[in-house]
PDB file of C-alpha atoms in Angstrom:
ATOM      1  CA  UNK A   1       8.569   2.288  -7.224  1.00 45.00           C
ATOM      2  CA  UNK A   2       8.327   4.739  -4.342  1.00 47.00           C
ATOM      3  CA  UNK A   3       9.169   3.595  -0.819  1.00 47.00           C
ATOM      4  CA  UNK A   4       8.508   5.096   2.585  1.00 42.00           C
ATOM      5  CA  UNK A   5      11.144   6.741   4.729  1.00 45.00           C
ATOM      6  CA  UNK A   6      13.687   3.896   5.195  1.00 55.00           C
ATOM      7  CA  UNK A   7      14.610   4.881   8.730  1.00 82.00           C
ATOM      8  CA  UNK A   8      11.104   4.259  10.067  1.00 92.00           C
ATOM      9  CA  UNK A   9      10.340   0.638  11.003  1.00 94.00           C
ATOM     10  CA  UNK A  10       7.144   0.551   8.910  1.00 95.00           C
ATOM     11  CA  UNK A  11       6.524   1.687   5.383  1.00 94.00           C
ATOM     12  CA  UNK A  12       4.552   1.350   2.210  1.00 95.00           C
ATOM     13  CA  UNK A  13       5.776   0.630  -1.306  1.00 96.00           C
ATOM     14  CA  UNK A  14       3.396   1.637  -4.098  1.00 96.00           C
ATOM     15  CA  UNK A  15       3.872   0.824  -7.772  1.00 96.00           C
ATOM     16  CA  UNK A  16       3.499   3.709 -10.282  1.00 95.00           C
ATOM     17  CA  UNK A  17       0.067   4.362 -11.819  1.00 93.00           C
ATOM     18  CA  UNK A  18      -1.036   1.685 -14.255  1.00 94.00           C
ATOM     19  CA  UNK A  19      -3.996   1.134 -16.534  1.00 94.00           C
ATOM     20  CA  UNK A  20      -7.165  -0.047 -14.835  1.00 96.00           C
ATOM     21  CA  UNK A  21     -10.544  -1.251 -16.017  1.00 95.00           C
ATOM     22  CA  UNK A  22     -12.828   1.766 -16.463  1.00 95.00           C
ATOM     23  CA  UNK A  23     -15.777  -0.302 -15.333  1.00 95.00           C
ATOM     24  CA  UNK A  24     -13.916  -1.427 -12.191  1.00 96.00           C
ATOM     25  CA  UNK A  25     -13.035   2.224 -11.453  1.00 96.00           C
ATOM     26  CA  UNK A  26     -16.701   3.198 -11.820  1.00 96.00           C
ATOM     27  CA  UNK A  27     -17.867   0.442  -9.441  1.00 97.00           C
ATOM     28  CA  UNK A  28     -14.832   0.523  -7.117  1.00 96.00           C
ATOM     29  CA  UNK A  29     -16.738   1.037  -3.866  1.00 95.00           C
ATOM     30  CA  UNK A  30     -19.239  -1.699  -4.684  1.00 97.00           C
ATOM     31  CA  UNK A  31     -16.431  -4.092  -5.582  1.00 97.00           C
ATOM     32  CA  UNK A  32     -14.716  -3.347  -2.268  1.00 97.00           C
ATOM     33  CA  UNK A  33     -17.769  -4.179  -0.115  1.00 97.00           C
ATOM     34  CA  UNK A  34     -16.735  -7.798   0.656  1.00 97.00           C
ATOM     35  CA  UNK A  35     -13.318  -6.574   1.821  1.00 97.00           C
ATOM     36  CA  UNK A  36     -14.850  -3.749   3.835  1.00 97.00           C
ATOM     37  CA  UNK A  37     -17.051  -6.246   5.690  1.00 98.00           C
ATOM     38  CA  UNK A  38     -14.339  -8.826   6.402  1.00 97.00           C
ATOM     39  CA  UNK A  39     -11.679  -6.265   7.298  1.00 97.00           C
ATOM     40  CA  UNK A  40     -14.233  -4.456   9.473  1.00 97.00           C
ATOM     41  CA  UNK A  41     -14.894  -7.619  11.477  1.00 98.00           C
ATOM     42  CA  UNK A  42     -11.203  -8.524  11.730  1.00 98.00           C
ATOM     43  CA  UNK A  43     -10.463  -4.887  12.585  1.00 97.00           C
ATOM     44  CA  UNK A  44     -12.832  -5.019  15.567  1.00 98.00           C
ATOM     45  CA  UNK A  45     -10.969  -8.052  16.905  1.00 98.00           C
ATOM     46  CA  UNK A  46      -7.647  -6.269  16.295  1.00 98.00           C
ATOM     47  CA  UNK A  47      -8.916  -3.166  18.139  1.00 97.00           C
ATOM     48  CA  UNK A  48      -9.849  -5.283  21.154  1.00 98.00           C
ATOM     49  CA  UNK A  49      -6.345  -6.783  21.083  1.00 98.00           C
ATOM     50  CA  UNK A  50      -4.821  -3.286  20.842  1.00 98.00           C
ATOM     51  CA  UNK A  51      -6.707  -2.204  23.983  1.00 97.00           C
ATOM     52  CA  UNK A  52      -5.566  -5.335  25.815  1.00 98.00           C
ATOM     53  CA  UNK A  53      -2.024  -4.852  24.476  1.00 97.00           C
ATOM     54  CA  UNK A  54      -2.041  -1.272  25.792  1.00 97.00           C
ATOM     55  CA  UNK A  55      -2.620  -2.550  29.332  1.00 97.00           C
ATOM     56  CA  UNK A  56      -0.082  -5.362  28.921  1.00 97.00           C
ATOM     57  CA  UNK A  57       2.630  -3.045  27.594  1.00 97.00           C
ATOM     58  CA  UNK A  58       2.014  -0.417  30.279  1.00 96.00           C
ATOM     59  CA  UNK A  59       2.287  -3.102  32.971  1.00 96.00           C
ATOM     60  CA  UNK A  60       5.007  -5.407  31.566  1.00 96.00           C
ATOM     61  CA  UNK A  61       6.806  -3.392  28.868  1.00 95.00           C
ATOM     62  CA  UNK A  62       6.207  -6.194  26.340  1.00 97.00           C
ATOM     63  CA  UNK A  63       3.826  -6.712  23.412  1.00 97.00           C
ATOM     64  CA  UNK A  64       2.584 -10.326  23.213  1.00 97.00           C
ATOM     65  CA  UNK A  65       3.769 -11.944  19.977  1.00 96.00           C
ATOM     66  CA  UNK A  66       0.388 -13.451  19.137  1.00 96.00           C
ATOM     67  CA  UNK A  67      -1.316 -10.059  19.504  1.00 97.00           C
ATOM     68  CA  UNK A  68       1.323  -8.380  17.360  1.00 97.00           C
ATOM     69  CA  UNK A  69       1.091 -11.024  14.660  1.00 97.00           C
ATOM     70  CA  UNK A  70      -2.715 -10.819  14.386  1.00 98.00           C
ATOM     71  CA  UNK A  71      -2.808  -7.005  14.441  1.00 98.00           C
ATOM     72  CA  UNK A  72      -0.022  -6.740  11.872  1.00 97.00           C
ATOM     73  CA  UNK A  73      -1.568  -9.322   9.538  1.00 97.00           C
ATOM     74  CA  UNK A  74      -4.970  -7.631   9.635  1.00 97.00           C
ATOM     75  CA  UNK A  75      -3.245  -4.309   8.954  1.00 97.00           C
ATOM     76  CA  UNK A  76      -1.615  -5.729   5.812  1.00 97.00           C
ATOM     77  CA  UNK A  77      -5.049  -6.601   4.475  1.00 97.00           C
ATOM     78  CA  UNK A  78      -6.554  -3.258   5.521  1.00 97.00           C
ATOM     79  CA  UNK A  79      -3.799  -1.297   3.757  1.00 97.00           C
ATOM     80  CA  UNK A  80      -4.274  -3.288   0.532  1.00 97.00           C
ATOM     81  CA  UNK A  81      -8.003  -2.653   0.733  1.00 97.00           C
ATOM     82  CA  UNK A  82      -7.480   1.085   1.265  1.00 97.00           C
ATOM     83  CA  UNK A  83      -5.108   1.278  -1.677  1.00 97.00           C
ATOM     84  CA  UNK A  84      -7.645  -0.468  -3.899  1.00 97.00           C
ATOM     85  CA  UNK A  85     -10.453   1.862  -2.775  1.00 97.00           C
ATOM     86  CA  UNK A  86      -8.163   4.864  -3.301  1.00 97.00           C
ATOM     87  CA  UNK A  87      -7.648   3.785  -6.933  1.00 97.00           C
ATOM     88  CA  UNK A  88      -3.895   3.293  -6.439  1.00 97.00           C
ATOM     89  CA  UNK A  89      -4.198  -0.087  -8.128  1.00 96.00           C
ATOM     90  CA  UNK A  90      -6.723  -1.879 -10.260  1.00 95.00           C
ATOM     91  CA  UNK A  91      -5.661  -5.306  -9.010  1.00 96.00           C
ATOM     92  CA  UNK A  92      -8.333  -6.739  -6.750  1.00 96.00           C
ATOM     93  CA  UNK A  93      -6.847  -7.402  -3.309  1.00 96.00           C
ATOM     94  CA  UNK A  94      -6.564 -10.998  -2.113  1.00 96.00           C
ATOM     95  CA  UNK A  95      -8.755 -12.199   0.740  1.00 95.00           C
ATOM     96  CA  UNK A  96      -5.743 -12.844   2.922  1.00 95.00           C
ATOM     97  CA  UNK A  97      -4.041 -11.579   6.018  1.00 95.00           C
ATOM     98  CA  UNK A  98      -0.334 -10.922   6.031  1.00 93.00           C
ATOM     99  CA  UNK A  99       2.073  -9.602   3.404  1.00 94.00           C
ATOM    100  CA  UNK A 100       1.679 -10.186  -0.332  1.00 95.00           C
ATOM    101  CA  UNK A 101       4.865  -9.423  -2.274  1.00 94.00           C
ATOM    102  CA  UNK A 102       3.048  -9.694  -5.615  1.00 94.00           C
ATOM    103  CA  UNK A 103       0.473  -7.005  -4.876  1.00 97.00           C
ATOM    104  CA  UNK A 104       1.182  -3.496  -6.301  1.00 96.00           C
ATOM    105  CA  UNK A 105       0.898  -1.935  -2.813  1.00 96.00           C
ATOM    106  CA  UNK A 106       3.093  -3.539  -0.158  1.00 96.00           C
ATOM    107  CA  UNK A 107       3.058  -2.655   3.522  1.00 96.00           C
ATOM    108  CA  UNK A 108       6.201  -3.716   5.363  1.00 95.00           C
ATOM    109  CA  UNK A 109       7.502  -3.681   8.900  1.00 94.00           C
ATOM    110  CA  UNK A 110       7.963  -5.812  11.971  1.00 94.00           C
ATOM    111  CA  UNK A 111       6.394  -5.227  15.361  1.00 95.00           C
ATOM    112  CA  UNK A 112       8.646  -4.511  18.304  1.00 95.00           C
ATOM    113  CA  UNK A 113       7.813  -6.946  21.103  1.00 95.00           C
ATOM    114  CA  UNK A 114      10.307  -6.321  23.929  1.00 95.00           C
ATOM    115  CA  UNK A 115      11.777  -3.224  25.532  1.00 94.00           C
ATOM    116  CA  UNK A 116       8.653  -1.160  24.917  1.00 95.00           C
ATOM    117  CA  UNK A 117       8.330   2.349  26.300  1.00 95.00           C
ATOM    118  CA  UNK A 118       5.570   2.213  28.889  1.00 95.00           C
ATOM    119  CA  UNK A 119       5.400   5.999  29.053  1.00 95.00           C
ATOM    120  CA  UNK A 120       4.909   6.637  25.324  1.00 95.00           C
ATOM    121  CA  UNK A 121       2.383   3.789  25.121  1.00 96.00           C
ATOM    122  CA  UNK A 122       0.490   5.255  28.085  1.00 96.00           C
ATOM    123  CA  UNK A 123       0.273   8.673  26.388  1.00 97.00           C
ATOM    124  CA  UNK A 124      -0.073   7.338  22.810  1.00 96.00           C
ATOM    125  CA  UNK A 125      -3.467   8.947  22.102  1.00 94.00           C
ATOM    126  CA  UNK A 126      -2.200  12.372  23.115  1.00 96.00           C
ATOM    127  CA  UNK A 127       1.085  12.014  21.267  1.00 96.00           C
ATOM    128  CA  UNK A 128      -0.643  11.324  17.961  1.00 96.00           C
ATOM    129  CA  UNK A 129      -2.809  14.497  18.027  1.00 97.00           C
ATOM    130  CA  UNK A 130      -0.481  16.586  15.799  1.00 97.00           C
ATOM    131  CA  UNK A 131      -0.504  13.823  13.170  1.00 97.00           C
ATOM    132  CA  UNK A 132      -4.275  13.437  13.433  1.00 97.00           C
ATOM    133  CA  UNK A 133      -4.834  17.140  12.735  1.00 98.00           C
ATOM    134  CA  UNK A 134      -2.560  17.197   9.676  1.00 97.00           C
ATOM    135  CA  UNK A 135      -3.865  13.866   8.356  1.00 97.00           C
ATOM    136  CA  UNK A 136      -7.443  15.103   8.692  1.00 98.00           C
ATOM    137  CA  UNK A 137      -6.642  18.063   6.433  1.00 98.00           C
ATOM    138  CA  UNK A 138      -4.711  15.844   3.996  1.00 98.00           C
ATOM    139  CA  UNK A 139      -7.628  13.404   3.919  1.00 97.00           C
ATOM    140  CA  UNK A 140     -10.001  16.169   2.851  1.00 98.00           C
ATOM    141  CA  UNK A 141      -7.641  17.112   0.029  1.00 98.00           C
ATOM    142  CA  UNK A 142      -7.100  13.446  -0.908  1.00 97.00           C
ATOM    143  CA  UNK A 143     -10.857  12.791  -1.028  1.00 97.00           C
ATOM    144  CA  UNK A 144     -11.384  15.826  -3.273  1.00 97.00           C
ATOM    145  CA  UNK A 145      -8.568  14.690  -5.584  1.00 97.00           C
ATOM    146  CA  UNK A 146      -9.886  11.117  -5.547  1.00 97.00           C
ATOM    147  CA  UNK A 147     -13.283  12.288  -6.733  1.00 97.00           C
ATOM    148  CA  UNK A 148     -11.612  14.125  -9.599  1.00 97.00           C
ATOM    149  CA  UNK A 149      -9.407  11.088 -10.234  1.00 96.00           C
ATOM    150  CA  UNK A 150     -12.438   8.784 -10.204  1.00 96.00           C
ATOM    151  CA  UNK A 151     -14.201  10.899 -12.844  1.00 96.00           C
ATOM    152  CA  UNK A 152     -11.058  11.188 -14.977  1.00 96.00           C
ATOM    153  CA  UNK A 153     -10.233   7.500 -14.450  1.00 95.00           C
ATOM    154  CA  UNK A 154     -13.600   6.439 -15.849  1.00 95.00           C
ATOM    155  CA  UNK A 155     -12.609   8.102 -19.109  1.00 94.00           C
ATOM    156  CA  UNK A 156      -8.860   7.424 -19.355  1.00 95.00           C
ATOM    157  CA  UNK A 157      -8.612   4.134 -17.414  1.00 93.00           C
ATOM    158  CA  UNK A 158      -6.032   5.256 -14.849  1.00 93.00           C
ATOM    159  CA  UNK A 159      -5.551   7.647 -11.967  1.00 93.00           C
ATOM    160  CA  UNK A 160      -3.696  10.790 -13.098  1.00 95.00           C
ATOM    161  CA  UNK A 161      -0.058  10.706 -11.903  1.00 95.00           C
ATOM    162  CA  UNK A 162      -0.222  13.827  -9.681  1.00 96.00           C
ATOM    163  CA  UNK A 163      -3.311  12.468  -7.903  1.00 97.00           C
ATOM    164  CA  UNK A 164      -1.695   9.032  -7.580  1.00 97.00           C
ATOM    165  CA  UNK A 165       1.398  10.645  -6.034  1.00 97.00           C
ATOM    166  CA  UNK A 166      -0.576  12.770  -3.556  1.00 97.00           C
ATOM    167  CA  UNK A 167      -2.857   9.934  -2.470  1.00 97.00           C
ATOM    168  CA  UNK A 168       0.140   7.575  -2.198  1.00 97.00           C
ATOM    169  CA  UNK A 169       1.886  10.092   0.060  1.00 96.00           C
ATOM    170  CA  UNK A 170      -1.206  10.511   2.207  1.00 97.00           C
ATOM    171  CA  UNK A 171      -1.653   6.742   2.530  1.00 97.00           C
ATOM    172  CA  UNK A 172       2.052   6.270   3.317  1.00 97.00           C
ATOM    173  CA  UNK A 173       1.904   8.839   6.142  1.00 97.00           C
ATOM    174  CA  UNK A 174      -1.425   7.479   7.404  1.00 97.00           C
ATOM    175  CA  UNK A 175      -0.078   3.904   7.396  1.00 97.00           C
ATOM    176  CA  UNK A 176       2.952   4.819   9.514  1.00 97.00           C
ATOM    177  CA  UNK A 177       0.736   6.638  12.013  1.00 97.00           C
ATOM    178  CA  UNK A 178      -1.606   3.650  12.007  1.00 97.00           C
ATOM    179  CA  UNK A 179       1.225   1.281  12.896  1.00 97.00           C
ATOM    180  CA  UNK A 180       2.175   3.638  15.733  1.00 97.00           C
ATOM    181  CA  UNK A 181      -1.428   3.797  16.988  1.00 97.00           C
ATOM    182  CA  UNK A 182      -1.773   0.008  16.770  1.00 97.00           C
ATOM    183  CA  UNK A 183       1.148  -0.176  19.234  1.00 97.00           C
ATOM    184  CA  UNK A 184       3.373  -2.013  16.774  1.00 97.00           C
ATOM    185  CA  UNK A 185       6.250   0.411  17.401  1.00 96.00           C
ATOM    186  CA  UNK A 186       7.319   3.093  19.868  1.00 96.00           C
ATOM    187  CA  UNK A 187       9.189   5.119  17.257  1.00 95.00           C
ATOM    188  CA  UNK A 188       7.328   8.368  16.621  1.00 96.00           C
ATOM    189  CA  UNK A 189       6.284   8.585  12.954  1.00 96.00           C
ATOM    190  CA  UNK A 190       7.817  11.267  10.730  1.00 95.00           C
ATOM    191  CA  UNK A 191       5.735  14.151   9.427  1.00 95.00           C
ATOM    192  CA  UNK A 192       6.253  13.102   5.823  1.00 92.00           C
ATOM    193  CA  UNK A 193       4.379  11.906   2.762  1.00 93.00           C
ATOM    194  CA  UNK A 194       7.524  10.220   1.401  1.00 90.00           C
TER     195      UNK A 194
END
């Protein structure tokens, strides 16, 4: 089991590569459509709450607990869905918000509600630009490797280990930056795939 940087308040644990159904690998994107739709709708609600939370934090220095809970629970589901689409697991994700300790990909962390930095929240979009540039490049590489992994996976029934490791690292980094962008923490994410 590989875990994210322990000093950061959010992370992602991903089980090692395991055998998957070749047929499920072949039809992975089709199988994910119900999750894509539901998470897309919940994600729109979460994005509206993030915009409202931005104003609230800038004015009061606090993140409302109800907002944080909804955003965080939707993010758990979204991360599981991404991991399934990225072939990191063959286990179909549950239709559920919040953490799932039994799923092979586990997002963890707790939102910071009080004592928020109004200044870093105000400039959040600008502060994340270096991460966005690097993650964009890593996403291109990950997508190329995933295509290769998809083709290979259809034949061998698993994602090759080096592709699993790279995509896991990309998703780990992307997940930490996502938690930062969703205003769940003020701690600047590390530039790391571990």
